[in-house]
Each structure stands twice: as structure tokens, then as C-alpha cells.
Short mmCIF file of C-alpha atoms in Angstrom, two decimals:
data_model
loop_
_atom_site.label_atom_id
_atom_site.label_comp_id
_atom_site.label_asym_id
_atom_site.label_seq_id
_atom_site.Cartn_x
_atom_site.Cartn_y
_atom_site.Cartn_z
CA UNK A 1 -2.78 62.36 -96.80
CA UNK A 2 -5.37 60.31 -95.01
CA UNK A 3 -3.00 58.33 -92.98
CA UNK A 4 -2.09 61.38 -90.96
CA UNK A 5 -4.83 63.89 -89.83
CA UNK A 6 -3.03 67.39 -88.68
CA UNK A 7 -5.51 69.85 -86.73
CA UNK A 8 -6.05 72.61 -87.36
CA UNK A 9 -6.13 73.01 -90.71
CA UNK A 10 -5.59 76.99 -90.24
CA UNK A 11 -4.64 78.76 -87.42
CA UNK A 12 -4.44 82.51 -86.21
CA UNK A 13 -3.27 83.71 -83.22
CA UNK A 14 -1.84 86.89 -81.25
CA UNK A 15 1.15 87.45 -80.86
CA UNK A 16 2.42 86.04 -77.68
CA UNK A 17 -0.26 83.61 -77.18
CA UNK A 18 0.63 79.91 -77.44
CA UNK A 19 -0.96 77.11 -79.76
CA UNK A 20 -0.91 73.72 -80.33
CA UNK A 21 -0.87 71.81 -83.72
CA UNK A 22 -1.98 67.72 -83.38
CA UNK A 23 -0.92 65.15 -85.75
CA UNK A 24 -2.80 61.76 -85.55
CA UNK A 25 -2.78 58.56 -87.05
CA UNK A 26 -4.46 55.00 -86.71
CA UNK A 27 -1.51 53.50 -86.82
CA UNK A 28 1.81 53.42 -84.87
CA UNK A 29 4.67 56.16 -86.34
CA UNK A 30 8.11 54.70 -85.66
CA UNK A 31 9.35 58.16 -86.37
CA UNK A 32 7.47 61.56 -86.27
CA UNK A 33 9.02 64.63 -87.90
CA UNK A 34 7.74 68.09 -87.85
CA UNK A 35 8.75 70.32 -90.54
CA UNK A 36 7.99 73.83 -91.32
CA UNK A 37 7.09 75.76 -94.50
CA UNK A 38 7.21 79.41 -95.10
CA UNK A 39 5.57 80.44 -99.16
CA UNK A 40 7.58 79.69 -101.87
CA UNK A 41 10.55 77.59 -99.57
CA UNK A 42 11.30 74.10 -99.24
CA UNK A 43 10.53 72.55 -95.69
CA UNK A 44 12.85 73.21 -93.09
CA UNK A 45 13.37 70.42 -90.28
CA UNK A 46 12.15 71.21 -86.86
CA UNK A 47 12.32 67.68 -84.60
CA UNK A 48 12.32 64.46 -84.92
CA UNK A 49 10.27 62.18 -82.46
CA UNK A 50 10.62 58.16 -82.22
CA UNK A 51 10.18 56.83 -78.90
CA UNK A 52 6.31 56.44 -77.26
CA UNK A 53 6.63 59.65 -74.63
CA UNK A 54 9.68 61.26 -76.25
CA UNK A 55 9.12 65.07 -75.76
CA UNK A 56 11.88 67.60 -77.30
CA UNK A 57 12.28 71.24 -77.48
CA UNK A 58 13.69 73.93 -79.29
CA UNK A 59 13.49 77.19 -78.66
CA UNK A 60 9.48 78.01 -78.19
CA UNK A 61 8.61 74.90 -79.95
CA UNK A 62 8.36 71.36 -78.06
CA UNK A 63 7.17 68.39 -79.73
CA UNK A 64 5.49 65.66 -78.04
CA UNK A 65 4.85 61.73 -79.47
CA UNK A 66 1.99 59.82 -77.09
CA UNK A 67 3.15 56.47 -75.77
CA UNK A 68 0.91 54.66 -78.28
CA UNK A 69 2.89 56.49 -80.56
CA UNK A 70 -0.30 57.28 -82.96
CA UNK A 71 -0.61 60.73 -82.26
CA UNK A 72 2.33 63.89 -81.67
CA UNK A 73 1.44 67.60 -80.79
CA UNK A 74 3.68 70.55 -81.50
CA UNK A 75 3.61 73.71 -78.90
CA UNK A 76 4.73 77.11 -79.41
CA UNK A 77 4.57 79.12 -76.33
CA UNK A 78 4.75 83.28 -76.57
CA UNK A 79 3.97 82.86 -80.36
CA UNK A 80 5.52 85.27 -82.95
CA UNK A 81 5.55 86.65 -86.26
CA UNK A 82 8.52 84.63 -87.21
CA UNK A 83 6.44 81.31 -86.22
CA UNK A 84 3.81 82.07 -88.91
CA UNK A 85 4.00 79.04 -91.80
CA UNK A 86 2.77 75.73 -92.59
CA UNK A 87 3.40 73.15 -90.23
CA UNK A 88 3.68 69.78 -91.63
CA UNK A 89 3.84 66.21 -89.56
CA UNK A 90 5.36 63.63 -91.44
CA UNK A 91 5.83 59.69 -90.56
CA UNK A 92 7.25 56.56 -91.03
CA UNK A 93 4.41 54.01 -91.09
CA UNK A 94 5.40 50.55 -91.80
CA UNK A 95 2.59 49.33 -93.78
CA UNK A 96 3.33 52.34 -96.31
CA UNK A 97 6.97 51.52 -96.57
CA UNK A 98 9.96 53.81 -97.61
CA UNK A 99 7.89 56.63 -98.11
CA UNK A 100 7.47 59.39 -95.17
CA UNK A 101 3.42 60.31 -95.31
CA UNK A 102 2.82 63.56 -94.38
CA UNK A 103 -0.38 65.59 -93.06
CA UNK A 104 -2.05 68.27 -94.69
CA UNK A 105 -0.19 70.55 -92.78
CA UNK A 106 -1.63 73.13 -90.73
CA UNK A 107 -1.42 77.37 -91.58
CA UNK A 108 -0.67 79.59 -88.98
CA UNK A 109 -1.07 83.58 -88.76
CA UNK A 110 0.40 85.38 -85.93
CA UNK A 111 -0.98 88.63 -85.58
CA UNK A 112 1.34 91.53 -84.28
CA UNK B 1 27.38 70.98 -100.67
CA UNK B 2 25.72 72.70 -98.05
CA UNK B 3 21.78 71.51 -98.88
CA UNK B 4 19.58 69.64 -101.10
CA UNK B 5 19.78 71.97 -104.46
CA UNK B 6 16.81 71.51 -107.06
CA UNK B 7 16.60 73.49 -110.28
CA UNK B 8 15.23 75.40 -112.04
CA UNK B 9 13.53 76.60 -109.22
CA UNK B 10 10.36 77.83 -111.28
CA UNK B 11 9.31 76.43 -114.84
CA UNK B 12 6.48 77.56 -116.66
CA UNK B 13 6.03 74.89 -119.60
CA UNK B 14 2.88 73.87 -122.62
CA UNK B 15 0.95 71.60 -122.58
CA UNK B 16 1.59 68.97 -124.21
CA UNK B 17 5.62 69.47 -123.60
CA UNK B 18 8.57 67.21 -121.69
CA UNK B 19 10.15 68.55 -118.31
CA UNK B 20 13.21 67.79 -116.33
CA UNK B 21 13.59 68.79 -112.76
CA UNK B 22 16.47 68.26 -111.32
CA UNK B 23 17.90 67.29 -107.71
CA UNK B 24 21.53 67.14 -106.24
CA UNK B 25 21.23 65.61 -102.93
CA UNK B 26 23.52 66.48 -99.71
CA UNK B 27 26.86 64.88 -100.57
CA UNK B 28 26.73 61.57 -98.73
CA UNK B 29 23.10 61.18 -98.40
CA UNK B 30 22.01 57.63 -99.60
CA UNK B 31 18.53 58.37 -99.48
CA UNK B 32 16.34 60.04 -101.92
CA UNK B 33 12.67 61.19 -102.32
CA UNK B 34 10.90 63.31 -104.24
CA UNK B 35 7.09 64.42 -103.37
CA UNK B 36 5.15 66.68 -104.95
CA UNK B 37 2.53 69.57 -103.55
CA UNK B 38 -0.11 71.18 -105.30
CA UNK B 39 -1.97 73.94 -104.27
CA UNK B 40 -3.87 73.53 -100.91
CA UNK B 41 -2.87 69.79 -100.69
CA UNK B 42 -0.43 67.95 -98.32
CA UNK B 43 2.65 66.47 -99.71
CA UNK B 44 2.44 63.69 -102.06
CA UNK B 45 5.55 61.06 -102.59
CA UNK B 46 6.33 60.70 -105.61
CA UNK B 47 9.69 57.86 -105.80
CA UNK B 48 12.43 56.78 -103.62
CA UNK B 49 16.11 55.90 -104.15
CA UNK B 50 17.93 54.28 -101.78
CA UNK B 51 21.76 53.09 -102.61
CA UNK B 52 21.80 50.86 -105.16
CA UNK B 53 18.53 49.59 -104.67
CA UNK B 54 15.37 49.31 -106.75
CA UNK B 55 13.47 52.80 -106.41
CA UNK B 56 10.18 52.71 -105.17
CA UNK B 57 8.22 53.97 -107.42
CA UNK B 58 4.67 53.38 -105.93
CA UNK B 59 3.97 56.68 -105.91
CA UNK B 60 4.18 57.53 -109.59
CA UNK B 61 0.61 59.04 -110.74
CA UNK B 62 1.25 57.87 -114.39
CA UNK B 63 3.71 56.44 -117.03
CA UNK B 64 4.15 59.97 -118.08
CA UNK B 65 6.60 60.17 -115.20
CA UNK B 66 9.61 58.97 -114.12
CA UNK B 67 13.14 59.53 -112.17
CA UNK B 68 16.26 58.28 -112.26
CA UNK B 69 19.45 58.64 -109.80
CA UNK B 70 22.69 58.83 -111.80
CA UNK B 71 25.74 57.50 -109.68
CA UNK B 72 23.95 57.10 -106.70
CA UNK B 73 23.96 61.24 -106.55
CA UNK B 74 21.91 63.28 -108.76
CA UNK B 75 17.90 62.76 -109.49
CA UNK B 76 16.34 63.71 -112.61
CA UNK B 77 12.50 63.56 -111.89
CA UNK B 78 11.25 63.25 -116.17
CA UNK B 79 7.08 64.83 -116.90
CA UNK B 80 6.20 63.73 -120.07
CA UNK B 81 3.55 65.30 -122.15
CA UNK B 82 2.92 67.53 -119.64
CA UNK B 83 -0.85 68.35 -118.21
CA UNK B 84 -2.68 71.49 -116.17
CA UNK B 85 -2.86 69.01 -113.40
CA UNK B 86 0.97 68.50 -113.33
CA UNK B 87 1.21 71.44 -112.35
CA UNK B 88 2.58 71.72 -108.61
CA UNK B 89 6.11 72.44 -106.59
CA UNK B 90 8.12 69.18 -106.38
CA UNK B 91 9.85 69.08 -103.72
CA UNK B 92 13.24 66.31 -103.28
CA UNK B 93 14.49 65.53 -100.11
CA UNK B 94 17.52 63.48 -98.99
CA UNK B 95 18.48 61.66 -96.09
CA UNK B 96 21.49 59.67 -94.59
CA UNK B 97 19.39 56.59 -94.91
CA UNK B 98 15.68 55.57 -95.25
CA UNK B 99 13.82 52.54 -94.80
CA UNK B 100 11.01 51.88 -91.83
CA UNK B 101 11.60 50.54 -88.55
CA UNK B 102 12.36 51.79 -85.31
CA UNK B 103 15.70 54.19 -85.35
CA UNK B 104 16.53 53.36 -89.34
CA UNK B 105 15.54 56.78 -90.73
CA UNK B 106 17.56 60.07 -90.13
CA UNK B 107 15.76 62.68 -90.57
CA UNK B 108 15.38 64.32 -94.37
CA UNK B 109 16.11 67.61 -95.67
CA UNK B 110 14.45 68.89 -97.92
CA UNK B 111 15.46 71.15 -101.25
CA UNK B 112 13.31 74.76 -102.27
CA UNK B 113 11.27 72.84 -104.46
CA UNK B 114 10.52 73.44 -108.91
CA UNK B 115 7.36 75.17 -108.96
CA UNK B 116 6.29 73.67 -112.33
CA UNK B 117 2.82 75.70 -114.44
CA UNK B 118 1.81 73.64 -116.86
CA UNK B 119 0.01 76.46 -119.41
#
């Protein structure tokens, strides 16, 4: 999807090193949602982000959503093997109506 | 029940041949989408059912497909005439409610996905 740009597109990292994973758009997100893909599942929630400067955190992971609201980062600090997956930002834009758009999503590889 | 249930969960099909995938929301959920993802590529919505509403159905690719949400419950997302390029997991989601706007969306869950081969 070209209304949301995720980076990176692929990721690997050792274990117990942290990352970050950006999601940005041109226009404002009245709701950010990070989901997570392993192969062959459906997505599985993470967080959901709506206010300009709303950070949450769960676990390792903590999301972040810029007070513009245009652009959200996800963190995972002491990475491991269970983190490895596709992470995928999705958003509510208004001028795209009921549909969430999503990113690309971005693959990451946690070596042992 | 407990999550979004699609089936079958894989379907190898011909050319040439009709599909139905099918989608039983969480029990309560008002909202329904279904996107698509084909290899290497980001999520792509396909329609949207909310209540009793028209679906949006902007995000069709052709007149080959179609959905429709029986009793305000279960989807049945239709491929006619199937093509190689059909050929993708579809993925159907459902949420409390949907709609844009600051706090009208609850967050969606989403189902294991029909990976669909088109041969």
C-alpha cells in the first residue's frame, strides 16, 4: 500500500539486540494498529495507537504514534526468536474510508 | 466463538472454476472485512460490512468477485472463473465496529486466512 510506507522492508538481527520498525504516512492516522504475522497464520493484534504522542507497551514491544500523528514506530528491546515475523502497520485514514490500509509489512529474523 | 474462523483453510482450484471462502466472524462483531495478500505484497482490502449497511465494495478487483454477509454474521467472499493471479491468502477480519474518525474503530481480529492456488 502506498498510503503507508513501513521501513524496513526486511530485518535481521541478534538475538538480544533491539530494533525498530517505522510506519509513515502523508496523511494523519486517527488510529494506528500494529499487527504481527508468523508464515501460514492470520495476523495477530499487537497495539492499538490513536492519540498524537500516545506510546504503549507490551511486554518487549512499545509502540509509539508522533504528535502529527503521520508516522508510529514499533520497538522491541532484547529481541528474540519468538519476535521473528512480519510486522504489519495498519490505519484508519479518512480520505480512504472504512477500509484499514496497511503497509507492506516489514520481515524480521532473529538470529540465536 | 472464540475467533474469527475462515475455511477451508487451503484450496487448490482450475482455472477457469468458481470458489467460496468462507468467514464466521466473532459473535457480536458488527464489522467485517476481508483483504487479500499475495505473495510478497502488503494486504489488500477487498469489501466491508458493517450492520445493516451497504458494503463497501471499493476494493473489489473485478466483477468476478463478490461477498455477501448472511444475517449480519457469516461472509461468503464468491471468485468466479477463477485466474493464476487470484491466487493469494484472503484473510477476513472482524471488529466491534468500523467506520473512520477519531475513537470509532476497535481494533480487528483477524481469521488464519484461505490460501487459495489457482492451477
Amino acid at each position: 500500500s502506498q498510503e503507508l510506507e513501513q521501513s524496513p522492508q526486511s530485518l535481521i538481527v541478534q538475538e538480544g539486540k533491539n530494533l525498530t520498525i517505522n510506519c509513515t504516512s502523508s496523511k494523519t492516522l486517527y488510529g494506528l494498529y500494529w499487527y504481527k504475522q508468523k508464515y501460514g497464520e492470520g495476523l495477530i493484534f499487537l497495539m492499538m495507537l490513536q492519540k498524537g504522542g500516545e506510546e504503549k507497551s507490551h511486554e518487549k514491544i512499545t509502540a509509539k504514534l508522533d504528535e502529527k500523528k503521520q508516522q508510529s514506530s514499533l520497538h522491541i528491546t532484547a529481541s528474540q526468536p519468538s519476535h521473528a515475523g512480519i510486522y504489519l502497520c495498519g490505519a484508519d485514514i479518512l480520505e480512504y474510508g472504512n477500509k484499514l490500509v496497511f503497509g507492506a509489512g516489514t520481515i524480521l529474523r532473529v538470529k540465536s | 466463538g472464540a475467533g474469527v474462523s475462515q475455511s477451508p483453510s487451503n484450496k487448490v482450484t482450475e482455472k477457469g472454476k468458481d470458489v467460496e471462502l468462507r468467514c464466521d466472524p466473532i459473535s457480536g462483531h458488527t464489522a467485517l472485512y476481508w483483504y487479500r495478500q499475495s505473495l510478497g505484497q502488503g494486504l489488500e482490502f477487498l469489501i466491508y460490512f458493517q450492520g445493516n449497511s451497504a458494503p463497501d465494495k471499493s476494493g473489489l478487483p473485478s466483477d468476478r468477485f463478490s461477498a455477501e454477509r448472511t444475517g449480519g454474521s457469516v461472509s461468503t467472499l464468491t471468485i468466479q472463473r477463477t485466474q493464476q493471479e487470484d491466487s493469494a491468502v484472503y484473510l477476513c477480519a472482524s471488529s466491534l465496529e468500523g467506520g473512520t474518525g477519531e475513537s470509532e474503530r476497535a481494533e480487528a481480529f483477524f481469521g488464519q486466512g484461505t490460501r487459495l492456488t489457482v492451477v
